[in-house]
PDB file of C-alpha atoms in Angstrom:
ATOM      1  CA  UNK U  45     178.780 179.937 136.353  1.00  0.00           C
ATOM      2  CA  UNK U  46     175.030 179.306 136.175  1.00  0.00           C
ATOM      3  CA  UNK U  47     175.526 176.647 133.512  1.00  0.00           C
ATOM      4  CA  UNK U  48     178.064 174.859 135.723  1.00  0.00           C
ATOM      5  CA  UNK U  49     175.675 174.865 138.662  1.00  0.00           C
ATOM      6  CA  UNK U  50     172.853 173.615 136.444  1.00  0.00           C
ATOM      7  CA  UNK U  51     175.056 170.856 135.030  1.00  0.00           C
ATOM      8  CA  UNK U  52     176.040 169.788 138.531  1.00  0.00           C
ATOM      9  CA  UNK U  53     172.386 169.720 139.585  1.00  0.00           C
ATOM     10  CA  UNK U  54     171.505 167.639 136.545  1.00  0.00           C
ATOM     11  CA  UNK U  55     174.370 165.256 137.219  1.00  0.00           C
ATOM     12  CA  UNK U  56     173.206 164.887 140.812  1.00  0.00           C
ATOM     13  CA  UNK U  57     169.659 164.141 139.686  1.00  0.00           C
ATOM     14  CA  UNK U  58     170.747 161.609 137.117  1.00  0.00           C
ATOM     15  CA  UNK U  59     173.072 159.962 139.621  1.00  0.00           C
ATOM     16  CA  UNK U  60     170.388 159.674 142.296  1.00  0.00           C
ATOM     17  CA  UNK U  61     167.463 158.591 140.176  1.00  0.00           C
ATOM     18  CA  UNK U  62     169.247 156.667 137.459  1.00  0.00           C
ATOM     19  CA  UNK U  63     171.787 154.924 139.689  1.00  0.00           C
ATOM     20  CA  UNK U  64     174.605 155.924 137.383  1.00  0.00           C
ATOM     21  CA  UNK U  65     178.158 155.688 138.334  1.00  0.00           C
ATOM     22  CA  UNK U  66     184.255 170.596 124.574  1.00  0.00           C
ATOM     23  CA  UNK U  67     181.153 169.571 122.653  1.00  0.00           C
ATOM     24  CA  UNK U  68     181.914 167.310 119.704  1.00  0.00           C
ATOM     25  CA  UNK U  69     179.594 167.206 116.726  1.00  0.00           C
ATOM     26  CA  UNK U  70     179.319 165.239 113.551  1.00  0.00           C
ATOM     27  CA  UNK U  71     177.311 166.069 110.453  1.00  0.00           C
ATOM     28  CA  UNK U  72     174.379 164.148 109.144  1.00  0.00           C
ATOM     29  CA  UNK U  73     174.819 161.635 106.352  1.00  0.00           C
ATOM     30  CA  UNK U  74     171.639 161.778 104.334  1.00  0.00           C
ATOM     31  CA  UNK U  75     168.036 161.888 105.477  1.00  0.00           C
ATOM     32  CA  UNK U  76     165.815 164.728 106.607  1.00  0.00           C
ATOM     33  CA  UNK U  77     167.160 167.691 108.528  1.00  0.00           C
ATOM     34  CA  UNK U  78     166.874 167.582 112.320  1.00  0.00           C
ATOM     35  CA  UNK U  79     167.287 171.364 112.708  1.00  0.00           C
ATOM     36  CA  UNK U  80     164.948 172.992 115.174  1.00  0.00           C
ATOM     37  CA  UNK U  81     163.246 172.167 118.466  1.00  0.00           C
ATOM     38  CA  UNK U  82     162.107 168.685 119.482  1.00  0.00           C
ATOM     39  CA  UNK U  83     160.047 167.902 122.616  1.00  0.00           C
ATOM     40  CA  UNK U  84     159.577 164.660 124.506  1.00  0.00           C
ATOM     41  CA  UNK U  85     160.440 162.598 127.549  1.00  0.00           C
ATOM     42  CA  UNK U  86     163.015 160.315 129.119  1.00  0.00           C
ATOM     43  CA  UNK U  87     161.542 157.363 131.019  1.00  0.00           C
ATOM     44  CA  UNK U  88     163.817 155.400 133.346  1.00  0.00           C
ATOM     45  CA  UNK U  89     163.514 153.801 136.791  1.00  0.00           C
ATOM     46  CA  UNK U  90     159.832 154.826 137.181  1.00  0.00           C
ATOM     47  CA  UNK U  91     160.768 158.468 136.514  1.00  0.00           C
ATOM     48  CA  UNK U  92     159.553 160.511 133.555  1.00  0.00           C
ATOM     49  CA  UNK U  93     161.403 163.707 132.690  1.00  0.00           C
ATOM     50  CA  UNK U  94     160.235 166.226 130.120  1.00  0.00           C
ATOM     51  CA  UNK U  95     163.001 167.231 127.707  1.00  0.00           C
ATOM     52  CA  UNK U  96     163.509 169.671 124.873  1.00  0.00           C
ATOM     53  CA  UNK U  97     166.366 169.207 122.396  1.00  0.00           C
ATOM     54  CA  UNK U  98     167.274 171.880 119.859  1.00  0.00           C
ATOM     55  CA  UNK U  99     169.348 170.644 116.937  1.00  0.00           C
ATOM     56  CA  UNK U 100     171.429 173.118 114.953  1.00  0.00           C
ATOM     57  CA  UNK U 101     172.993 172.402 111.587  1.00  0.00           C
ATOM     58  CA  UNK U 102     175.614 174.073 109.487  1.00  0.00           C
ATOM     59  CA  UNK U 103     176.868 172.771 106.180  1.00  0.00           C
ATOM     60  CA  UNK U 104     179.317 170.371 107.836  1.00  0.00           C
ATOM     61  CA  UNK U 105     178.224 169.934 111.467  1.00  0.00           C
ATOM     62  CA  UNK U 106     175.302 168.972 113.667  1.00  0.00           C
ATOM     63  CA  UNK U 107     175.036 170.220 117.232  1.00  0.00           C
ATOM     64  CA  UNK U 108     172.374 170.246 119.929  1.00  0.00           C
ATOM     65  CA  UNK U 109     171.420 171.480 123.370  1.00  0.00           C
ATOM     66  CA  UNK U 110     169.013 169.973 125.886  1.00  0.00           C
ATOM     67  CA  UNK U 111     166.606 171.481 128.407  1.00  0.00           C
ATOM     68  CA  UNK U 112     165.230 169.463 131.320  1.00  0.00           C
ATOM     69  CA  UNK U 113     162.742 171.891 132.923  1.00  0.00           C
ATOM     70  CA  UNK U 114     162.017 169.722 135.995  1.00  0.00           C
ATOM     71  CA  UNK U 115     165.678 170.082 136.942  1.00  0.00           C
ATOM     72  CA  UNK U 116     166.128 173.723 135.949  1.00  0.00           C
ATOM     73  CA  UNK U 117     168.573 172.605 133.234  1.00  0.00           C
ATOM     74  CA  UNK U 118     168.627 174.843 130.185  1.00  0.00           C
ATOM     75  CA  UNK U 119     170.771 174.988 127.050  1.00  0.00           C
ATOM     76  CA  UNK U 120     173.140 172.218 128.155  1.00  0.00           C
ATOM     77  CA  UNK U 121     175.386 171.359 125.185  1.00  0.00           C
ATOM     78  CA  UNK U 122     175.186 167.793 123.942  1.00  0.00           C
ATOM     79  CA  UNK U 123     178.222 166.084 122.461  1.00  0.00           C
ATOM     80  CA  UNK U 124     178.885 163.390 119.867  1.00  0.00           C
ATOM     81  CA  UNK U 125     175.705 164.407 118.016  1.00  0.00           C
ATOM     82  CA  UNK U 126     175.236 162.267 114.904  1.00  0.00           C
ATOM     83  CA  UNK U 127     172.526 161.650 112.327  1.00  0.00           C
ATOM     84  CA  UNK U 128     173.263 158.852 109.892  1.00  0.00           C
ATOM     85  CA  UNK U 129     170.245 157.784 107.863  1.00  0.00           C
ATOM     86  CA  UNK U 130     167.511 157.021 110.389  1.00  0.00           C
ATOM     87  CA  UNK U 131     169.968 156.705 113.317  1.00  0.00           C
ATOM     88  CA  UNK U 132     170.302 159.644 115.718  1.00  0.00           C
ATOM     89  CA  UNK U 133     172.754 159.598 118.625  1.00  0.00           C
ATOM     90  CA  UNK U 134     173.924 162.108 121.210  1.00  0.00           C
ATOM     91  CA  UNK U 135     175.522 162.230 124.645  1.00  0.00           C
ATOM     92  CA  UNK U 136     174.885 164.330 127.729  1.00  0.00           C
ATOM     93  CA  UNK U 137     177.971 164.703 129.942  1.00  0.00           C
ATOM     94  CA  UNK U 138     176.503 164.275 133.433  1.00  0.00           C
ATOM     95  CA  UNK U 139     179.095 164.317 136.177  1.00  0.00           C
ATOM     96  CA  UNK U 140     179.949 160.747 137.156  1.00  0.00           C
ATOM     97  CA  UNK U 141     178.663 159.215 133.913  1.00  0.00           C
ATOM     98  CA  UNK U 142     177.673 160.033 130.371  1.00  0.00           C
ATOM     99  CA  UNK U 143     174.004 159.735 129.466  1.00  0.00           C
ATOM    100  CA  UNK U 144     173.734 158.226 125.987  1.00  0.00           C
ATOM    101  CA  UNK U 145     170.755 158.551 123.677  1.00  0.00           C
ATOM    102  CA  UNK U 146     170.514 156.129 120.735  1.00  0.00           C
ATOM    103  CA  UNK U 147     167.417 156.623 118.608  1.00  0.00           C
ATOM    104  CA  UNK U 148     165.746 156.116 115.268  1.00  0.00           C
ATOM    105  CA  UNK U 149     164.107 158.884 113.247  1.00  0.00           C
ATOM    106  CA  UNK U 150     160.730 157.959 111.784  1.00  0.00           C
ATOM    107  CA  UNK U 151     158.886 160.904 110.243  1.00  0.00           C
ATOM    108  CA  UNK U 152     158.705 163.619 112.891  1.00  0.00           C
ATOM    109  CA  UNK U 153     159.596 161.349 115.835  1.00  0.00           C
ATOM    110  CA  UNK U 154     162.862 160.102 117.288  1.00  0.00           C
ATOM    111  CA  UNK U 155     162.471 157.102 119.610  1.00  0.00           C
ATOM    112  CA  UNK U 156     165.119 155.026 121.265  1.00  0.00           C
ATOM    113  CA  UNK U 157     167.054 153.996 124.319  1.00  0.00           C
ATOM    114  CA  UNK U 158     168.633 156.032 127.069  1.00  0.00           C
ATOM    115  CA  UNK U 159     171.506 154.585 129.104  1.00  0.00           C
ATOM    116  CA  UNK U 160     173.707 155.895 131.862  1.00  0.00           C
ATOM    117  CA  UNK U 161     175.914 153.387 133.643  1.00  0.00           C
ATOM    118  CA  UNK U 162     173.731 150.412 134.596  1.00  0.00           C
ATOM    119  CA  UNK U 163     170.489 152.396 134.212  1.00  0.00           C
ATOM    120  CA  UNK U 164     168.506 151.998 131.011  1.00  0.00           C
ATOM    121  CA  UNK U 165     165.257 153.422 129.768  1.00  0.00           C
ATOM    122  CA  UNK U 166     163.601 154.938 126.752  1.00  0.00           C
ATOM    123  CA  UNK U 167     163.185 158.369 125.237  1.00  0.00           C
ATOM    124  CA  UNK U 168     161.171 159.959 122.491  1.00  0.00           C
ATOM    125  CA  UNK U 169     161.224 163.344 120.819  1.00  0.00           C
ATOM    126  CA  UNK U 170     158.621 164.908 118.524  1.00  0.00           C
ATOM    127  CA  UNK U 171     159.472 167.705 116.109  1.00  0.00           C
ATOM    128  CA  UNK U 172     158.198 171.189 116.875  1.00  0.00           C
TER     129      UNK U 172
END
């Protein structure tokens, strides 16, 4: 029940500040492992949110959860997690819209775009 309340709170935040209207995972296809914690930010509509993403890998699958401390969101499962060469993608189901992260892995940093409905911004994550 706590996770549902947290997800609703996150969805409300994203809807207000980003003007936005079963967890699936896919394995990585080559490249370095993403497993472990990554820390960074989302920047959109003059708002910066601190985030933490923890990637988990098994032999055939890649999964992840996200924390957004400023919103009290913790261990929210991400879906459609993929890592194909340098490309890293994942989605955060957020109430009225899906927040999509589309990034590129370079060394120990993932940088890319964040979109949810008409809102667009950037994100970055650093390993560790």
